[in-house]
Structure formats: structure tokens, C-alpha cells
Tab-separated table of C-alpha atoms and ligand atoms in Angstrom:
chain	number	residue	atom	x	y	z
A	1	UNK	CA	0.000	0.000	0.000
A	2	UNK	CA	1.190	3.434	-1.328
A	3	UNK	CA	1.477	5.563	2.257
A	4	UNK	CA	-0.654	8.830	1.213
A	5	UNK	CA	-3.297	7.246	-0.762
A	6	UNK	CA	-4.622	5.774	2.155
A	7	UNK	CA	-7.051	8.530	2.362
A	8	UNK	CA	-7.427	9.287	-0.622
A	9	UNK	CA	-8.848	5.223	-1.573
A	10	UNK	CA	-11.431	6.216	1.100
A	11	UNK	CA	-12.921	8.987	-0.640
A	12	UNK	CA	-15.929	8.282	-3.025
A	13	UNK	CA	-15.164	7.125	-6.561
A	14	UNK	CA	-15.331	3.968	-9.055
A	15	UNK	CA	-11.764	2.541	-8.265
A	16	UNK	CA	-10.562	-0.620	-6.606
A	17	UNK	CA	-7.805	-0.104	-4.336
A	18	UNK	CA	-5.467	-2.093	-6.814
A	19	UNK	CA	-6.676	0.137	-9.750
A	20	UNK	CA	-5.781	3.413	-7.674
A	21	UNK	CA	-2.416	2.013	-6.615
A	22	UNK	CA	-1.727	1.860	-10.373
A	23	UNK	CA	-3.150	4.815	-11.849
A	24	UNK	CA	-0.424	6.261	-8.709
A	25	UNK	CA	2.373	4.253	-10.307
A	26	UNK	CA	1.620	5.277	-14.070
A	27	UNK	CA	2.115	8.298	-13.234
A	28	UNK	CA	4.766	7.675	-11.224
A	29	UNK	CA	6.722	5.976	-13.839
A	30	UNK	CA	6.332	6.504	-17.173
A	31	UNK	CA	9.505	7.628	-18.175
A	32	UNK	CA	7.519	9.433	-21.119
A	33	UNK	CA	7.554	13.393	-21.031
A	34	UNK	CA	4.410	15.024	-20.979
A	35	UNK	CA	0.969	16.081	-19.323
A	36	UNK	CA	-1.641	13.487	-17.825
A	37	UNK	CA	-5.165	14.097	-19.211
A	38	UNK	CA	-7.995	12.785	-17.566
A	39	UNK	CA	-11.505	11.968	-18.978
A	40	UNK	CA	-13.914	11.848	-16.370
A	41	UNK	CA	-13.375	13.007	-12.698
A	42	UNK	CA	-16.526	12.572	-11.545
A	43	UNK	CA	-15.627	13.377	-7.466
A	44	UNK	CA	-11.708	13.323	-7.842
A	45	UNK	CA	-10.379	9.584	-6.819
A	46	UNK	CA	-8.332	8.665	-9.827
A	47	UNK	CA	-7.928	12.443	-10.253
A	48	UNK	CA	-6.034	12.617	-7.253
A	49	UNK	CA	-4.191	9.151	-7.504
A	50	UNK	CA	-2.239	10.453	-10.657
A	51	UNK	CA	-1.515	13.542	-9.447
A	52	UNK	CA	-0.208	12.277	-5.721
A	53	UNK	CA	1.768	9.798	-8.305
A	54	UNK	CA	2.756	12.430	-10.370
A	55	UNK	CA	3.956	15.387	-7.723
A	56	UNK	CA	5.723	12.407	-5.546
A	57	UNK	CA	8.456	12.506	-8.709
A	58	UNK	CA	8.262	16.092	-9.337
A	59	UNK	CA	6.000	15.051	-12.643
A	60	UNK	CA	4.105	16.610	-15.002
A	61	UNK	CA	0.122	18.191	-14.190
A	62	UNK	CA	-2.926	16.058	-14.503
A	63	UNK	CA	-5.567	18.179	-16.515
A	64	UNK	CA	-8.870	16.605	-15.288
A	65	UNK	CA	-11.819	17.199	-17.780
A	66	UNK	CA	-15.230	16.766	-16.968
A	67	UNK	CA	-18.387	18.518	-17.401
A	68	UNK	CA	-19.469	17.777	-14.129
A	69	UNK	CA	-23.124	18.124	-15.256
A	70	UNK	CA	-25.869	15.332	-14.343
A	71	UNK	CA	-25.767	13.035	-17.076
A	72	UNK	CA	-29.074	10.768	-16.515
A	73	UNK	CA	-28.210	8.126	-19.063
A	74	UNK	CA	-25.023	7.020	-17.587
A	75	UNK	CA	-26.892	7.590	-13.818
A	76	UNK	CA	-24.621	10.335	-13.299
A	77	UNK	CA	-27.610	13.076	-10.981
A	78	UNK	CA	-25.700	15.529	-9.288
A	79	UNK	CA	-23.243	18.190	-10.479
A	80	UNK	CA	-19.816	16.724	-8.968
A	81	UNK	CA	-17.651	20.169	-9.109
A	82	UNK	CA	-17.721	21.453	-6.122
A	83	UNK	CA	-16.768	18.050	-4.357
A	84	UNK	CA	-13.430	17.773	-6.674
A	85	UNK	CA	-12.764	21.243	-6.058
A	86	UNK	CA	-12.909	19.508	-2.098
A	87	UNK	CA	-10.779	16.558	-2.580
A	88	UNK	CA	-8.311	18.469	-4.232
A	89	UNK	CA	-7.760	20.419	-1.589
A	90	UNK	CA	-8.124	17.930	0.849
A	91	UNK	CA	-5.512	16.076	-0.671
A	92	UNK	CA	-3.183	18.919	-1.432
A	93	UNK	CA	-3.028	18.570	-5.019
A	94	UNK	CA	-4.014	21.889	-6.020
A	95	UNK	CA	-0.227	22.995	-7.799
A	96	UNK	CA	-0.951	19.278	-9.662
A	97	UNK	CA	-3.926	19.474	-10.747
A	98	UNK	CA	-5.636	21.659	-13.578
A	99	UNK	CA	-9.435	21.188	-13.838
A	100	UNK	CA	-10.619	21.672	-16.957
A	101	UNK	CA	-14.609	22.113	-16.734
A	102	UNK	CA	-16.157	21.180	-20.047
A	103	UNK	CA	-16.239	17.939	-22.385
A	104	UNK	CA	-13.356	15.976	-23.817
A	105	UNK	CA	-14.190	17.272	-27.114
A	106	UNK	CA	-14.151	20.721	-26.203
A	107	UNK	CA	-10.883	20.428	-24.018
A	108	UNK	CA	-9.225	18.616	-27.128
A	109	UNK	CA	-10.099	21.930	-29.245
A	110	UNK	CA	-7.156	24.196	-28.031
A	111	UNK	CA	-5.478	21.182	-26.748
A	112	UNK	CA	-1.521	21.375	-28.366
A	113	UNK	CA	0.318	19.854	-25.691
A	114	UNK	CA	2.063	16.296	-25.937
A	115	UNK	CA	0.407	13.689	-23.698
A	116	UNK	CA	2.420	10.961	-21.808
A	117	UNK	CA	-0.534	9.671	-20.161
A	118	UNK	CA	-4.317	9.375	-21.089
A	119	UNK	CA	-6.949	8.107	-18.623
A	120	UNK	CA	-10.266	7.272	-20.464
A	121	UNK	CA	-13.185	6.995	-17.696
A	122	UNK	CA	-15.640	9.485	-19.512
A	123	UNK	CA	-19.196	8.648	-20.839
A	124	UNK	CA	-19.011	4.943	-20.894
A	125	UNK	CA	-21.675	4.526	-24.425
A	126	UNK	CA	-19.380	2.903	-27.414
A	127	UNK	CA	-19.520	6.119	-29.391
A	128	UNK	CA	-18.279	8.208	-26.726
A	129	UNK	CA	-15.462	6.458	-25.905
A	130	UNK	CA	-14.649	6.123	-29.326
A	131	UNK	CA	-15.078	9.495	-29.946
A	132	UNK	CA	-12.520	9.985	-26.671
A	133	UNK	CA	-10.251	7.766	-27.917
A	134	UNK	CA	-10.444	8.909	-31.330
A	135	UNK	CA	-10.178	12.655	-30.238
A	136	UNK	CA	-6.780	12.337	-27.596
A	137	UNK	CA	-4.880	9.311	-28.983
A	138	UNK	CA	-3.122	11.463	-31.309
A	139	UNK	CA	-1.580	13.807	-28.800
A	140	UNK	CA	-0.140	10.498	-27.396
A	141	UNK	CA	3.717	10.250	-27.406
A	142	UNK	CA	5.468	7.518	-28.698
A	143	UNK	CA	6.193	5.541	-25.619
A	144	UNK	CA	3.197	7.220	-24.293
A	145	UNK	CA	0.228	5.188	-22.078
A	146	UNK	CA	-2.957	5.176	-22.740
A	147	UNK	CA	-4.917	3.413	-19.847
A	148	UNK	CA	-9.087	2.805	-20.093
A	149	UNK	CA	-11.385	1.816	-17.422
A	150	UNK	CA	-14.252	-0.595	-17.162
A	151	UNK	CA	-13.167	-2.633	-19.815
A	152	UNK	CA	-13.656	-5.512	-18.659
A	153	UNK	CA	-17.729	-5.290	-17.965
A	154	UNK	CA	-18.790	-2.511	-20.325
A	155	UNK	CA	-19.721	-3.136	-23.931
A	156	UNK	CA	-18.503	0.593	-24.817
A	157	UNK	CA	-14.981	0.762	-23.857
A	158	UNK	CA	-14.629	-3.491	-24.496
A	159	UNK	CA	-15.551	-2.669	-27.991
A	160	UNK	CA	-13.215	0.380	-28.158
A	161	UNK	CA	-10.390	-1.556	-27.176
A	162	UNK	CA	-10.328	-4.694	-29.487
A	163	UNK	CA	-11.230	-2.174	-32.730
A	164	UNK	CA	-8.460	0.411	-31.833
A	165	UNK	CA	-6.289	-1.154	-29.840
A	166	UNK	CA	-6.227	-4.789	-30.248
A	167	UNK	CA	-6.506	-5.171	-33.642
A	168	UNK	CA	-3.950	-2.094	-34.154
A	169	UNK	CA	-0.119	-2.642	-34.128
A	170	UNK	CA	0.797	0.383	-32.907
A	171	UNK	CA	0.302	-0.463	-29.341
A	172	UNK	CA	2.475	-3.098	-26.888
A	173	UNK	CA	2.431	-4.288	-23.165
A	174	UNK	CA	-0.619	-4.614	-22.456
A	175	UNK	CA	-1.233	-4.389	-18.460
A	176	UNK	CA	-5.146	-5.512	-16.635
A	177	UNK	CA	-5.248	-4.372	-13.113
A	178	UNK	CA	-9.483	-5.358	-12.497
A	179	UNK	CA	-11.197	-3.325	-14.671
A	180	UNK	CA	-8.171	-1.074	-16.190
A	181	UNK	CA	-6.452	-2.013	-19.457
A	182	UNK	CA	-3.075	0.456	-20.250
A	183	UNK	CA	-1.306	0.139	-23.565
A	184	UNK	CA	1.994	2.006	-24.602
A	185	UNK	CA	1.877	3.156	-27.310
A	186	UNK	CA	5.266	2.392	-29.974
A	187	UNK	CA	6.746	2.495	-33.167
A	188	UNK	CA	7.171	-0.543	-34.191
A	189	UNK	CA	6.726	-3.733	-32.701
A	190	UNK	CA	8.684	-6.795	-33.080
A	191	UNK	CA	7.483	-10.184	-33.863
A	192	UNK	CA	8.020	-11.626	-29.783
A	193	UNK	CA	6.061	-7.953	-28.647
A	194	UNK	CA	3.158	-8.810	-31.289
A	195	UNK	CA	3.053	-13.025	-29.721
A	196	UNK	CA	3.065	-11.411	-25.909
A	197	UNK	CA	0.537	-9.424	-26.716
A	198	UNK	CA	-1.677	-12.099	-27.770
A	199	UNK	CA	-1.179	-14.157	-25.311
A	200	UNK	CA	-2.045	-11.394	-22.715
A	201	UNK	CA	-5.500	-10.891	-24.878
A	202	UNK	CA	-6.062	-15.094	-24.794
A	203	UNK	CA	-5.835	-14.775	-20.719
A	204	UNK	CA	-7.910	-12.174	-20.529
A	205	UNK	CA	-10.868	-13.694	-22.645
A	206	UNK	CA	-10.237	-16.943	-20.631
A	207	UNK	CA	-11.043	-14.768	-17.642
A	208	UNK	CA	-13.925	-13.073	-18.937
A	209	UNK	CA	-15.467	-16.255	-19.982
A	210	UNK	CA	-14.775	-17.915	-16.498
A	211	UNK	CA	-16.458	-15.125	-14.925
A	212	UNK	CA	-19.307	-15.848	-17.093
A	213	UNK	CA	-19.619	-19.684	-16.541
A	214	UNK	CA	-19.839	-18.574	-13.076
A	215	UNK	CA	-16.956	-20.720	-11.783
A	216	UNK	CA	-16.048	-20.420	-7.923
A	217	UNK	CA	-13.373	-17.994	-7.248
A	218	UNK	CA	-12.739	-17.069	-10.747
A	219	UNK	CA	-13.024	-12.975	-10.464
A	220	UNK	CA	-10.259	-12.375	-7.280
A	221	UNK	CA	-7.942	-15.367	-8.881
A	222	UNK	CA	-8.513	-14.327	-11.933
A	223	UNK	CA	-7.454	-10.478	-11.204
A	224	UNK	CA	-4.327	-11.701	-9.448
A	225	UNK	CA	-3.362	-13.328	-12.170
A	226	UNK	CA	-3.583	-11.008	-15.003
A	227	UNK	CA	-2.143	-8.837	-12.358
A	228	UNK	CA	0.847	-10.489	-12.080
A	229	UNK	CA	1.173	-11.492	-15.065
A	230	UNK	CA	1.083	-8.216	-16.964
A	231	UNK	CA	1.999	-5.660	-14.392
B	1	LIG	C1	-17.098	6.932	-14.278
B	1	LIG	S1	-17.189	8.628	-13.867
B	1	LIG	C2	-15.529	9.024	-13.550
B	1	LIG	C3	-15.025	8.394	-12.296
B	1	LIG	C4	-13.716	8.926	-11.809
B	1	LIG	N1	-12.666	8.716	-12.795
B	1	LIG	C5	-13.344	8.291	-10.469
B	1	LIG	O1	-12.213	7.825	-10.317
B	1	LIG	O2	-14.171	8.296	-9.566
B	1	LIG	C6	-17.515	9.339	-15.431
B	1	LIG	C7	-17.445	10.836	-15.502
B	1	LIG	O3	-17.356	11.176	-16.882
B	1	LIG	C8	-17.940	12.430	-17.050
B	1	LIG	N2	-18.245	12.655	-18.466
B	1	LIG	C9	-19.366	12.345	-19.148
B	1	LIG	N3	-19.270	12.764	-20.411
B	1	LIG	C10	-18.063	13.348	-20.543
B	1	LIG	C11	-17.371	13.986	-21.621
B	1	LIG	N4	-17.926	14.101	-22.832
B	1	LIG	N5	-16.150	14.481	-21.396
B	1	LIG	C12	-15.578	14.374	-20.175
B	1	LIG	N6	-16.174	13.781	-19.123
B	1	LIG	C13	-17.389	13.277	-19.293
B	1	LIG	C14	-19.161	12.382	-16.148
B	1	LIG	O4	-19.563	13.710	-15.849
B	1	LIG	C15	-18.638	11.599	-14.941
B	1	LIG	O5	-18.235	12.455	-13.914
């Protein structure tokens, strides 16, 4: 357990406690240069694991975009500003964080800064996380991450991820920590990256359909073990 995310973990939000420990260490470590955009804040938890990851190296600001408007399709009621405003400030984050109050498609309009890391947790509906994906993956560095949440349970991002990323050779090392997927993003990949890859994407479908057959144990065992294997 990272020491100051303690608190943070407690505060309300959509993260397992392994899924904030690693949003902390990608942007701890990715030895990438660039900003951290965020899509979708909601009340601040993975907001504030990145940037706590991010200021504990002396790193780069985590611009955190969200309308922060009720959005009734995706059960989303109250307007969630104020509270990150809170939890920024409670977890003294302000000089690390740079809300950006609006959609992903407006922030991307005057965006012209590289990106080392994206977070996609935004409207969760296929076209809008295409639409995210389609609009930030280009400001993506070459060695950049791009890391995607619920992707195991939700059809939107799921589909997102085996049409762009997948099926595309442009990204490598795939990691799963429970509902998080992060790809970096390269060049070219050899022939042994390409056969890793694949073999990270047959675990993870073995998973998925375990968890569907119902079989005992099979969601924490099967975490743990795309955990260790891929992280
Ligand atoms: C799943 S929540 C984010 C959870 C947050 N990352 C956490 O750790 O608790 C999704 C958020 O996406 C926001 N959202 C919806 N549409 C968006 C858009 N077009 N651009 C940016 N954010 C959006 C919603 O307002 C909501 O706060």
C-alpha cells in the first residue's frame, strides 16, 4: 500500500484499491515526457491518484476534464464540481492538478500539448469512448500510455479496445489491473512484442469467460493473475 493514498482510496469514486495504486504508479513511472489528461473526474479519486503519483516525482500536471453536469443516461444526478474542487484540496493537489470544466471534445479543441498519459473513464456509451479515444490518442507520445477503465464489464470501452487497440499494431504491453487495461503506445513492434501481446489478450478472454460460466473464485484469482502477469 502506497502511504498517502490511504485517504485518498477512502474517498468516493469507481476505483478498486489495486486500480488506484496503479493509476499512482503510471504516473509515477512513465519515463515518457508530458501532461496526464484525464476523462472523467466525476468526485476526484483517480484524479487525485495520478496527481499524488505524479507530484511524488516532481511530474508533469494532470488536466482533469469533466463537465461535471448530471448526465441521466449514464446515472450520473448531481453536479460533482464542487466536491473535486474539495478533494483536491483535501488532498493537497491543487499545484498538480488543472481542472478543466467542459467535455473531452471541447478540451481537445485548443489542446496542443504532448500527452504521456491518457486516462479514459468518460461517458461509458461505445460512441463516446470512441469518440474519446479517437479525439486524444493522437496527442499520445510515442512511448506514451494510454490506460481505459471498465473494460472488462462494459460493452462501450470493451468494444473500443479490441477495434483500436487490439486489432492495431501500434500499441504493446498490455497491463489488466481489475477493470483497467493500459497500452503504450510504440513504433514498431517486433514479432516476440506482437506473440506477448496475444497471449495477454487469450488470458484475458479466458477470464472473462470464467467469470461468465460462473466458476467459484474465478473474479479475485482471476485479477491476481492477469495482475501479475502483466503488471
Ligand atoms: C465513471 S465517472 C468518472 C469516475 C472517476 N474517474 C473516479 O475515479 O471516480 C464518469 C465521468 O465522466 C464524465 N463525463 C461524461 N461525459 C463526458 C465527456 N464528454 N467528457 C468528459 N467527461 C465526461 C461524467 O460527468 C462523470 O463524472
Amino acid at each position: 500500500m502506497i502511504p498517502n493514498l490511504e485517504k485518498i482510496l477512502k474517498a468516493p469514486g469507481m476505483l478498486t484499491q489495486n486500480e488506484g495504486e496503479y493509476l499512482y504508479r503510471l504516473a509515477q513511472f512513465n519515463p515518457a515526457k508530458g501532461a496526464i489528461v484525464e476523462i472523467g473526474s466525476w468526485k476526484g479519486k483517480s484524479t487525485l491518484c495520478l496527481a499524488l503519483g505524479s507530484m511524488s516525482v516532481g511530474g508533469e500536471k494532470v488536466y482533469a476534464v469533466d463537465p461535471h453536469k448530471p448526465l441521466a443516461e449514464e446515472g450520473y444526478l448531481e453536479d460533482t464540481e464542487a466536491e473535486l474542487h474539495k478533494n483536491i484540496k483535501m488532498a493537497g493537489v491543487e499545484s498538480h492538478v488543472v481542472p478543466m470544466v467542459m467535455t473531452s471534445e471541447e478540451a481537445e479543441k485548443g489542446w496542443a500539448q504532448p500527452v504521456r498519459l491518457l486516462w479514459i473513464d468518460g461517458d461509458h456509451r461505445y460512441e463516446h469512448v470512441k469518440q474519446d479515444f479517437l479525439l486524444w490518442e493522437s496527442h499520445v507520445i510515442e512511448g506514451g500510455v494510454i490506460a481505459m477503465h471498465d473494460t472488462i464489464r462494459k460493452k462501450g470501452p470493451k468494444r473500443v479496445l479490441w477495434e483500436n487497440i487490439f486489432f492495431s499494431d501500434r500499441f504493446q504491453e498490455i497491463s489488466i489491473v481489475d477493470n483497467i487495461t493500459a497500452v503504450r503506445k510504440a513504433g514498431n513492434i517486433s514479432l516476440g512484442k506482437t506473440l506477448t501481446k496475444w497471449m495477454v489478450i487469450a488470458c484475458r478472454a479466458l477470464y472473462i469467460a470464467a467469470r461468465k460460466m460462473g466458476l467459484p473464485h474465478s473474479k479475485p484469482f482471476g485479477r491476481w493473475i492477469l495482475r501479475k502477469l502483466t503488471t
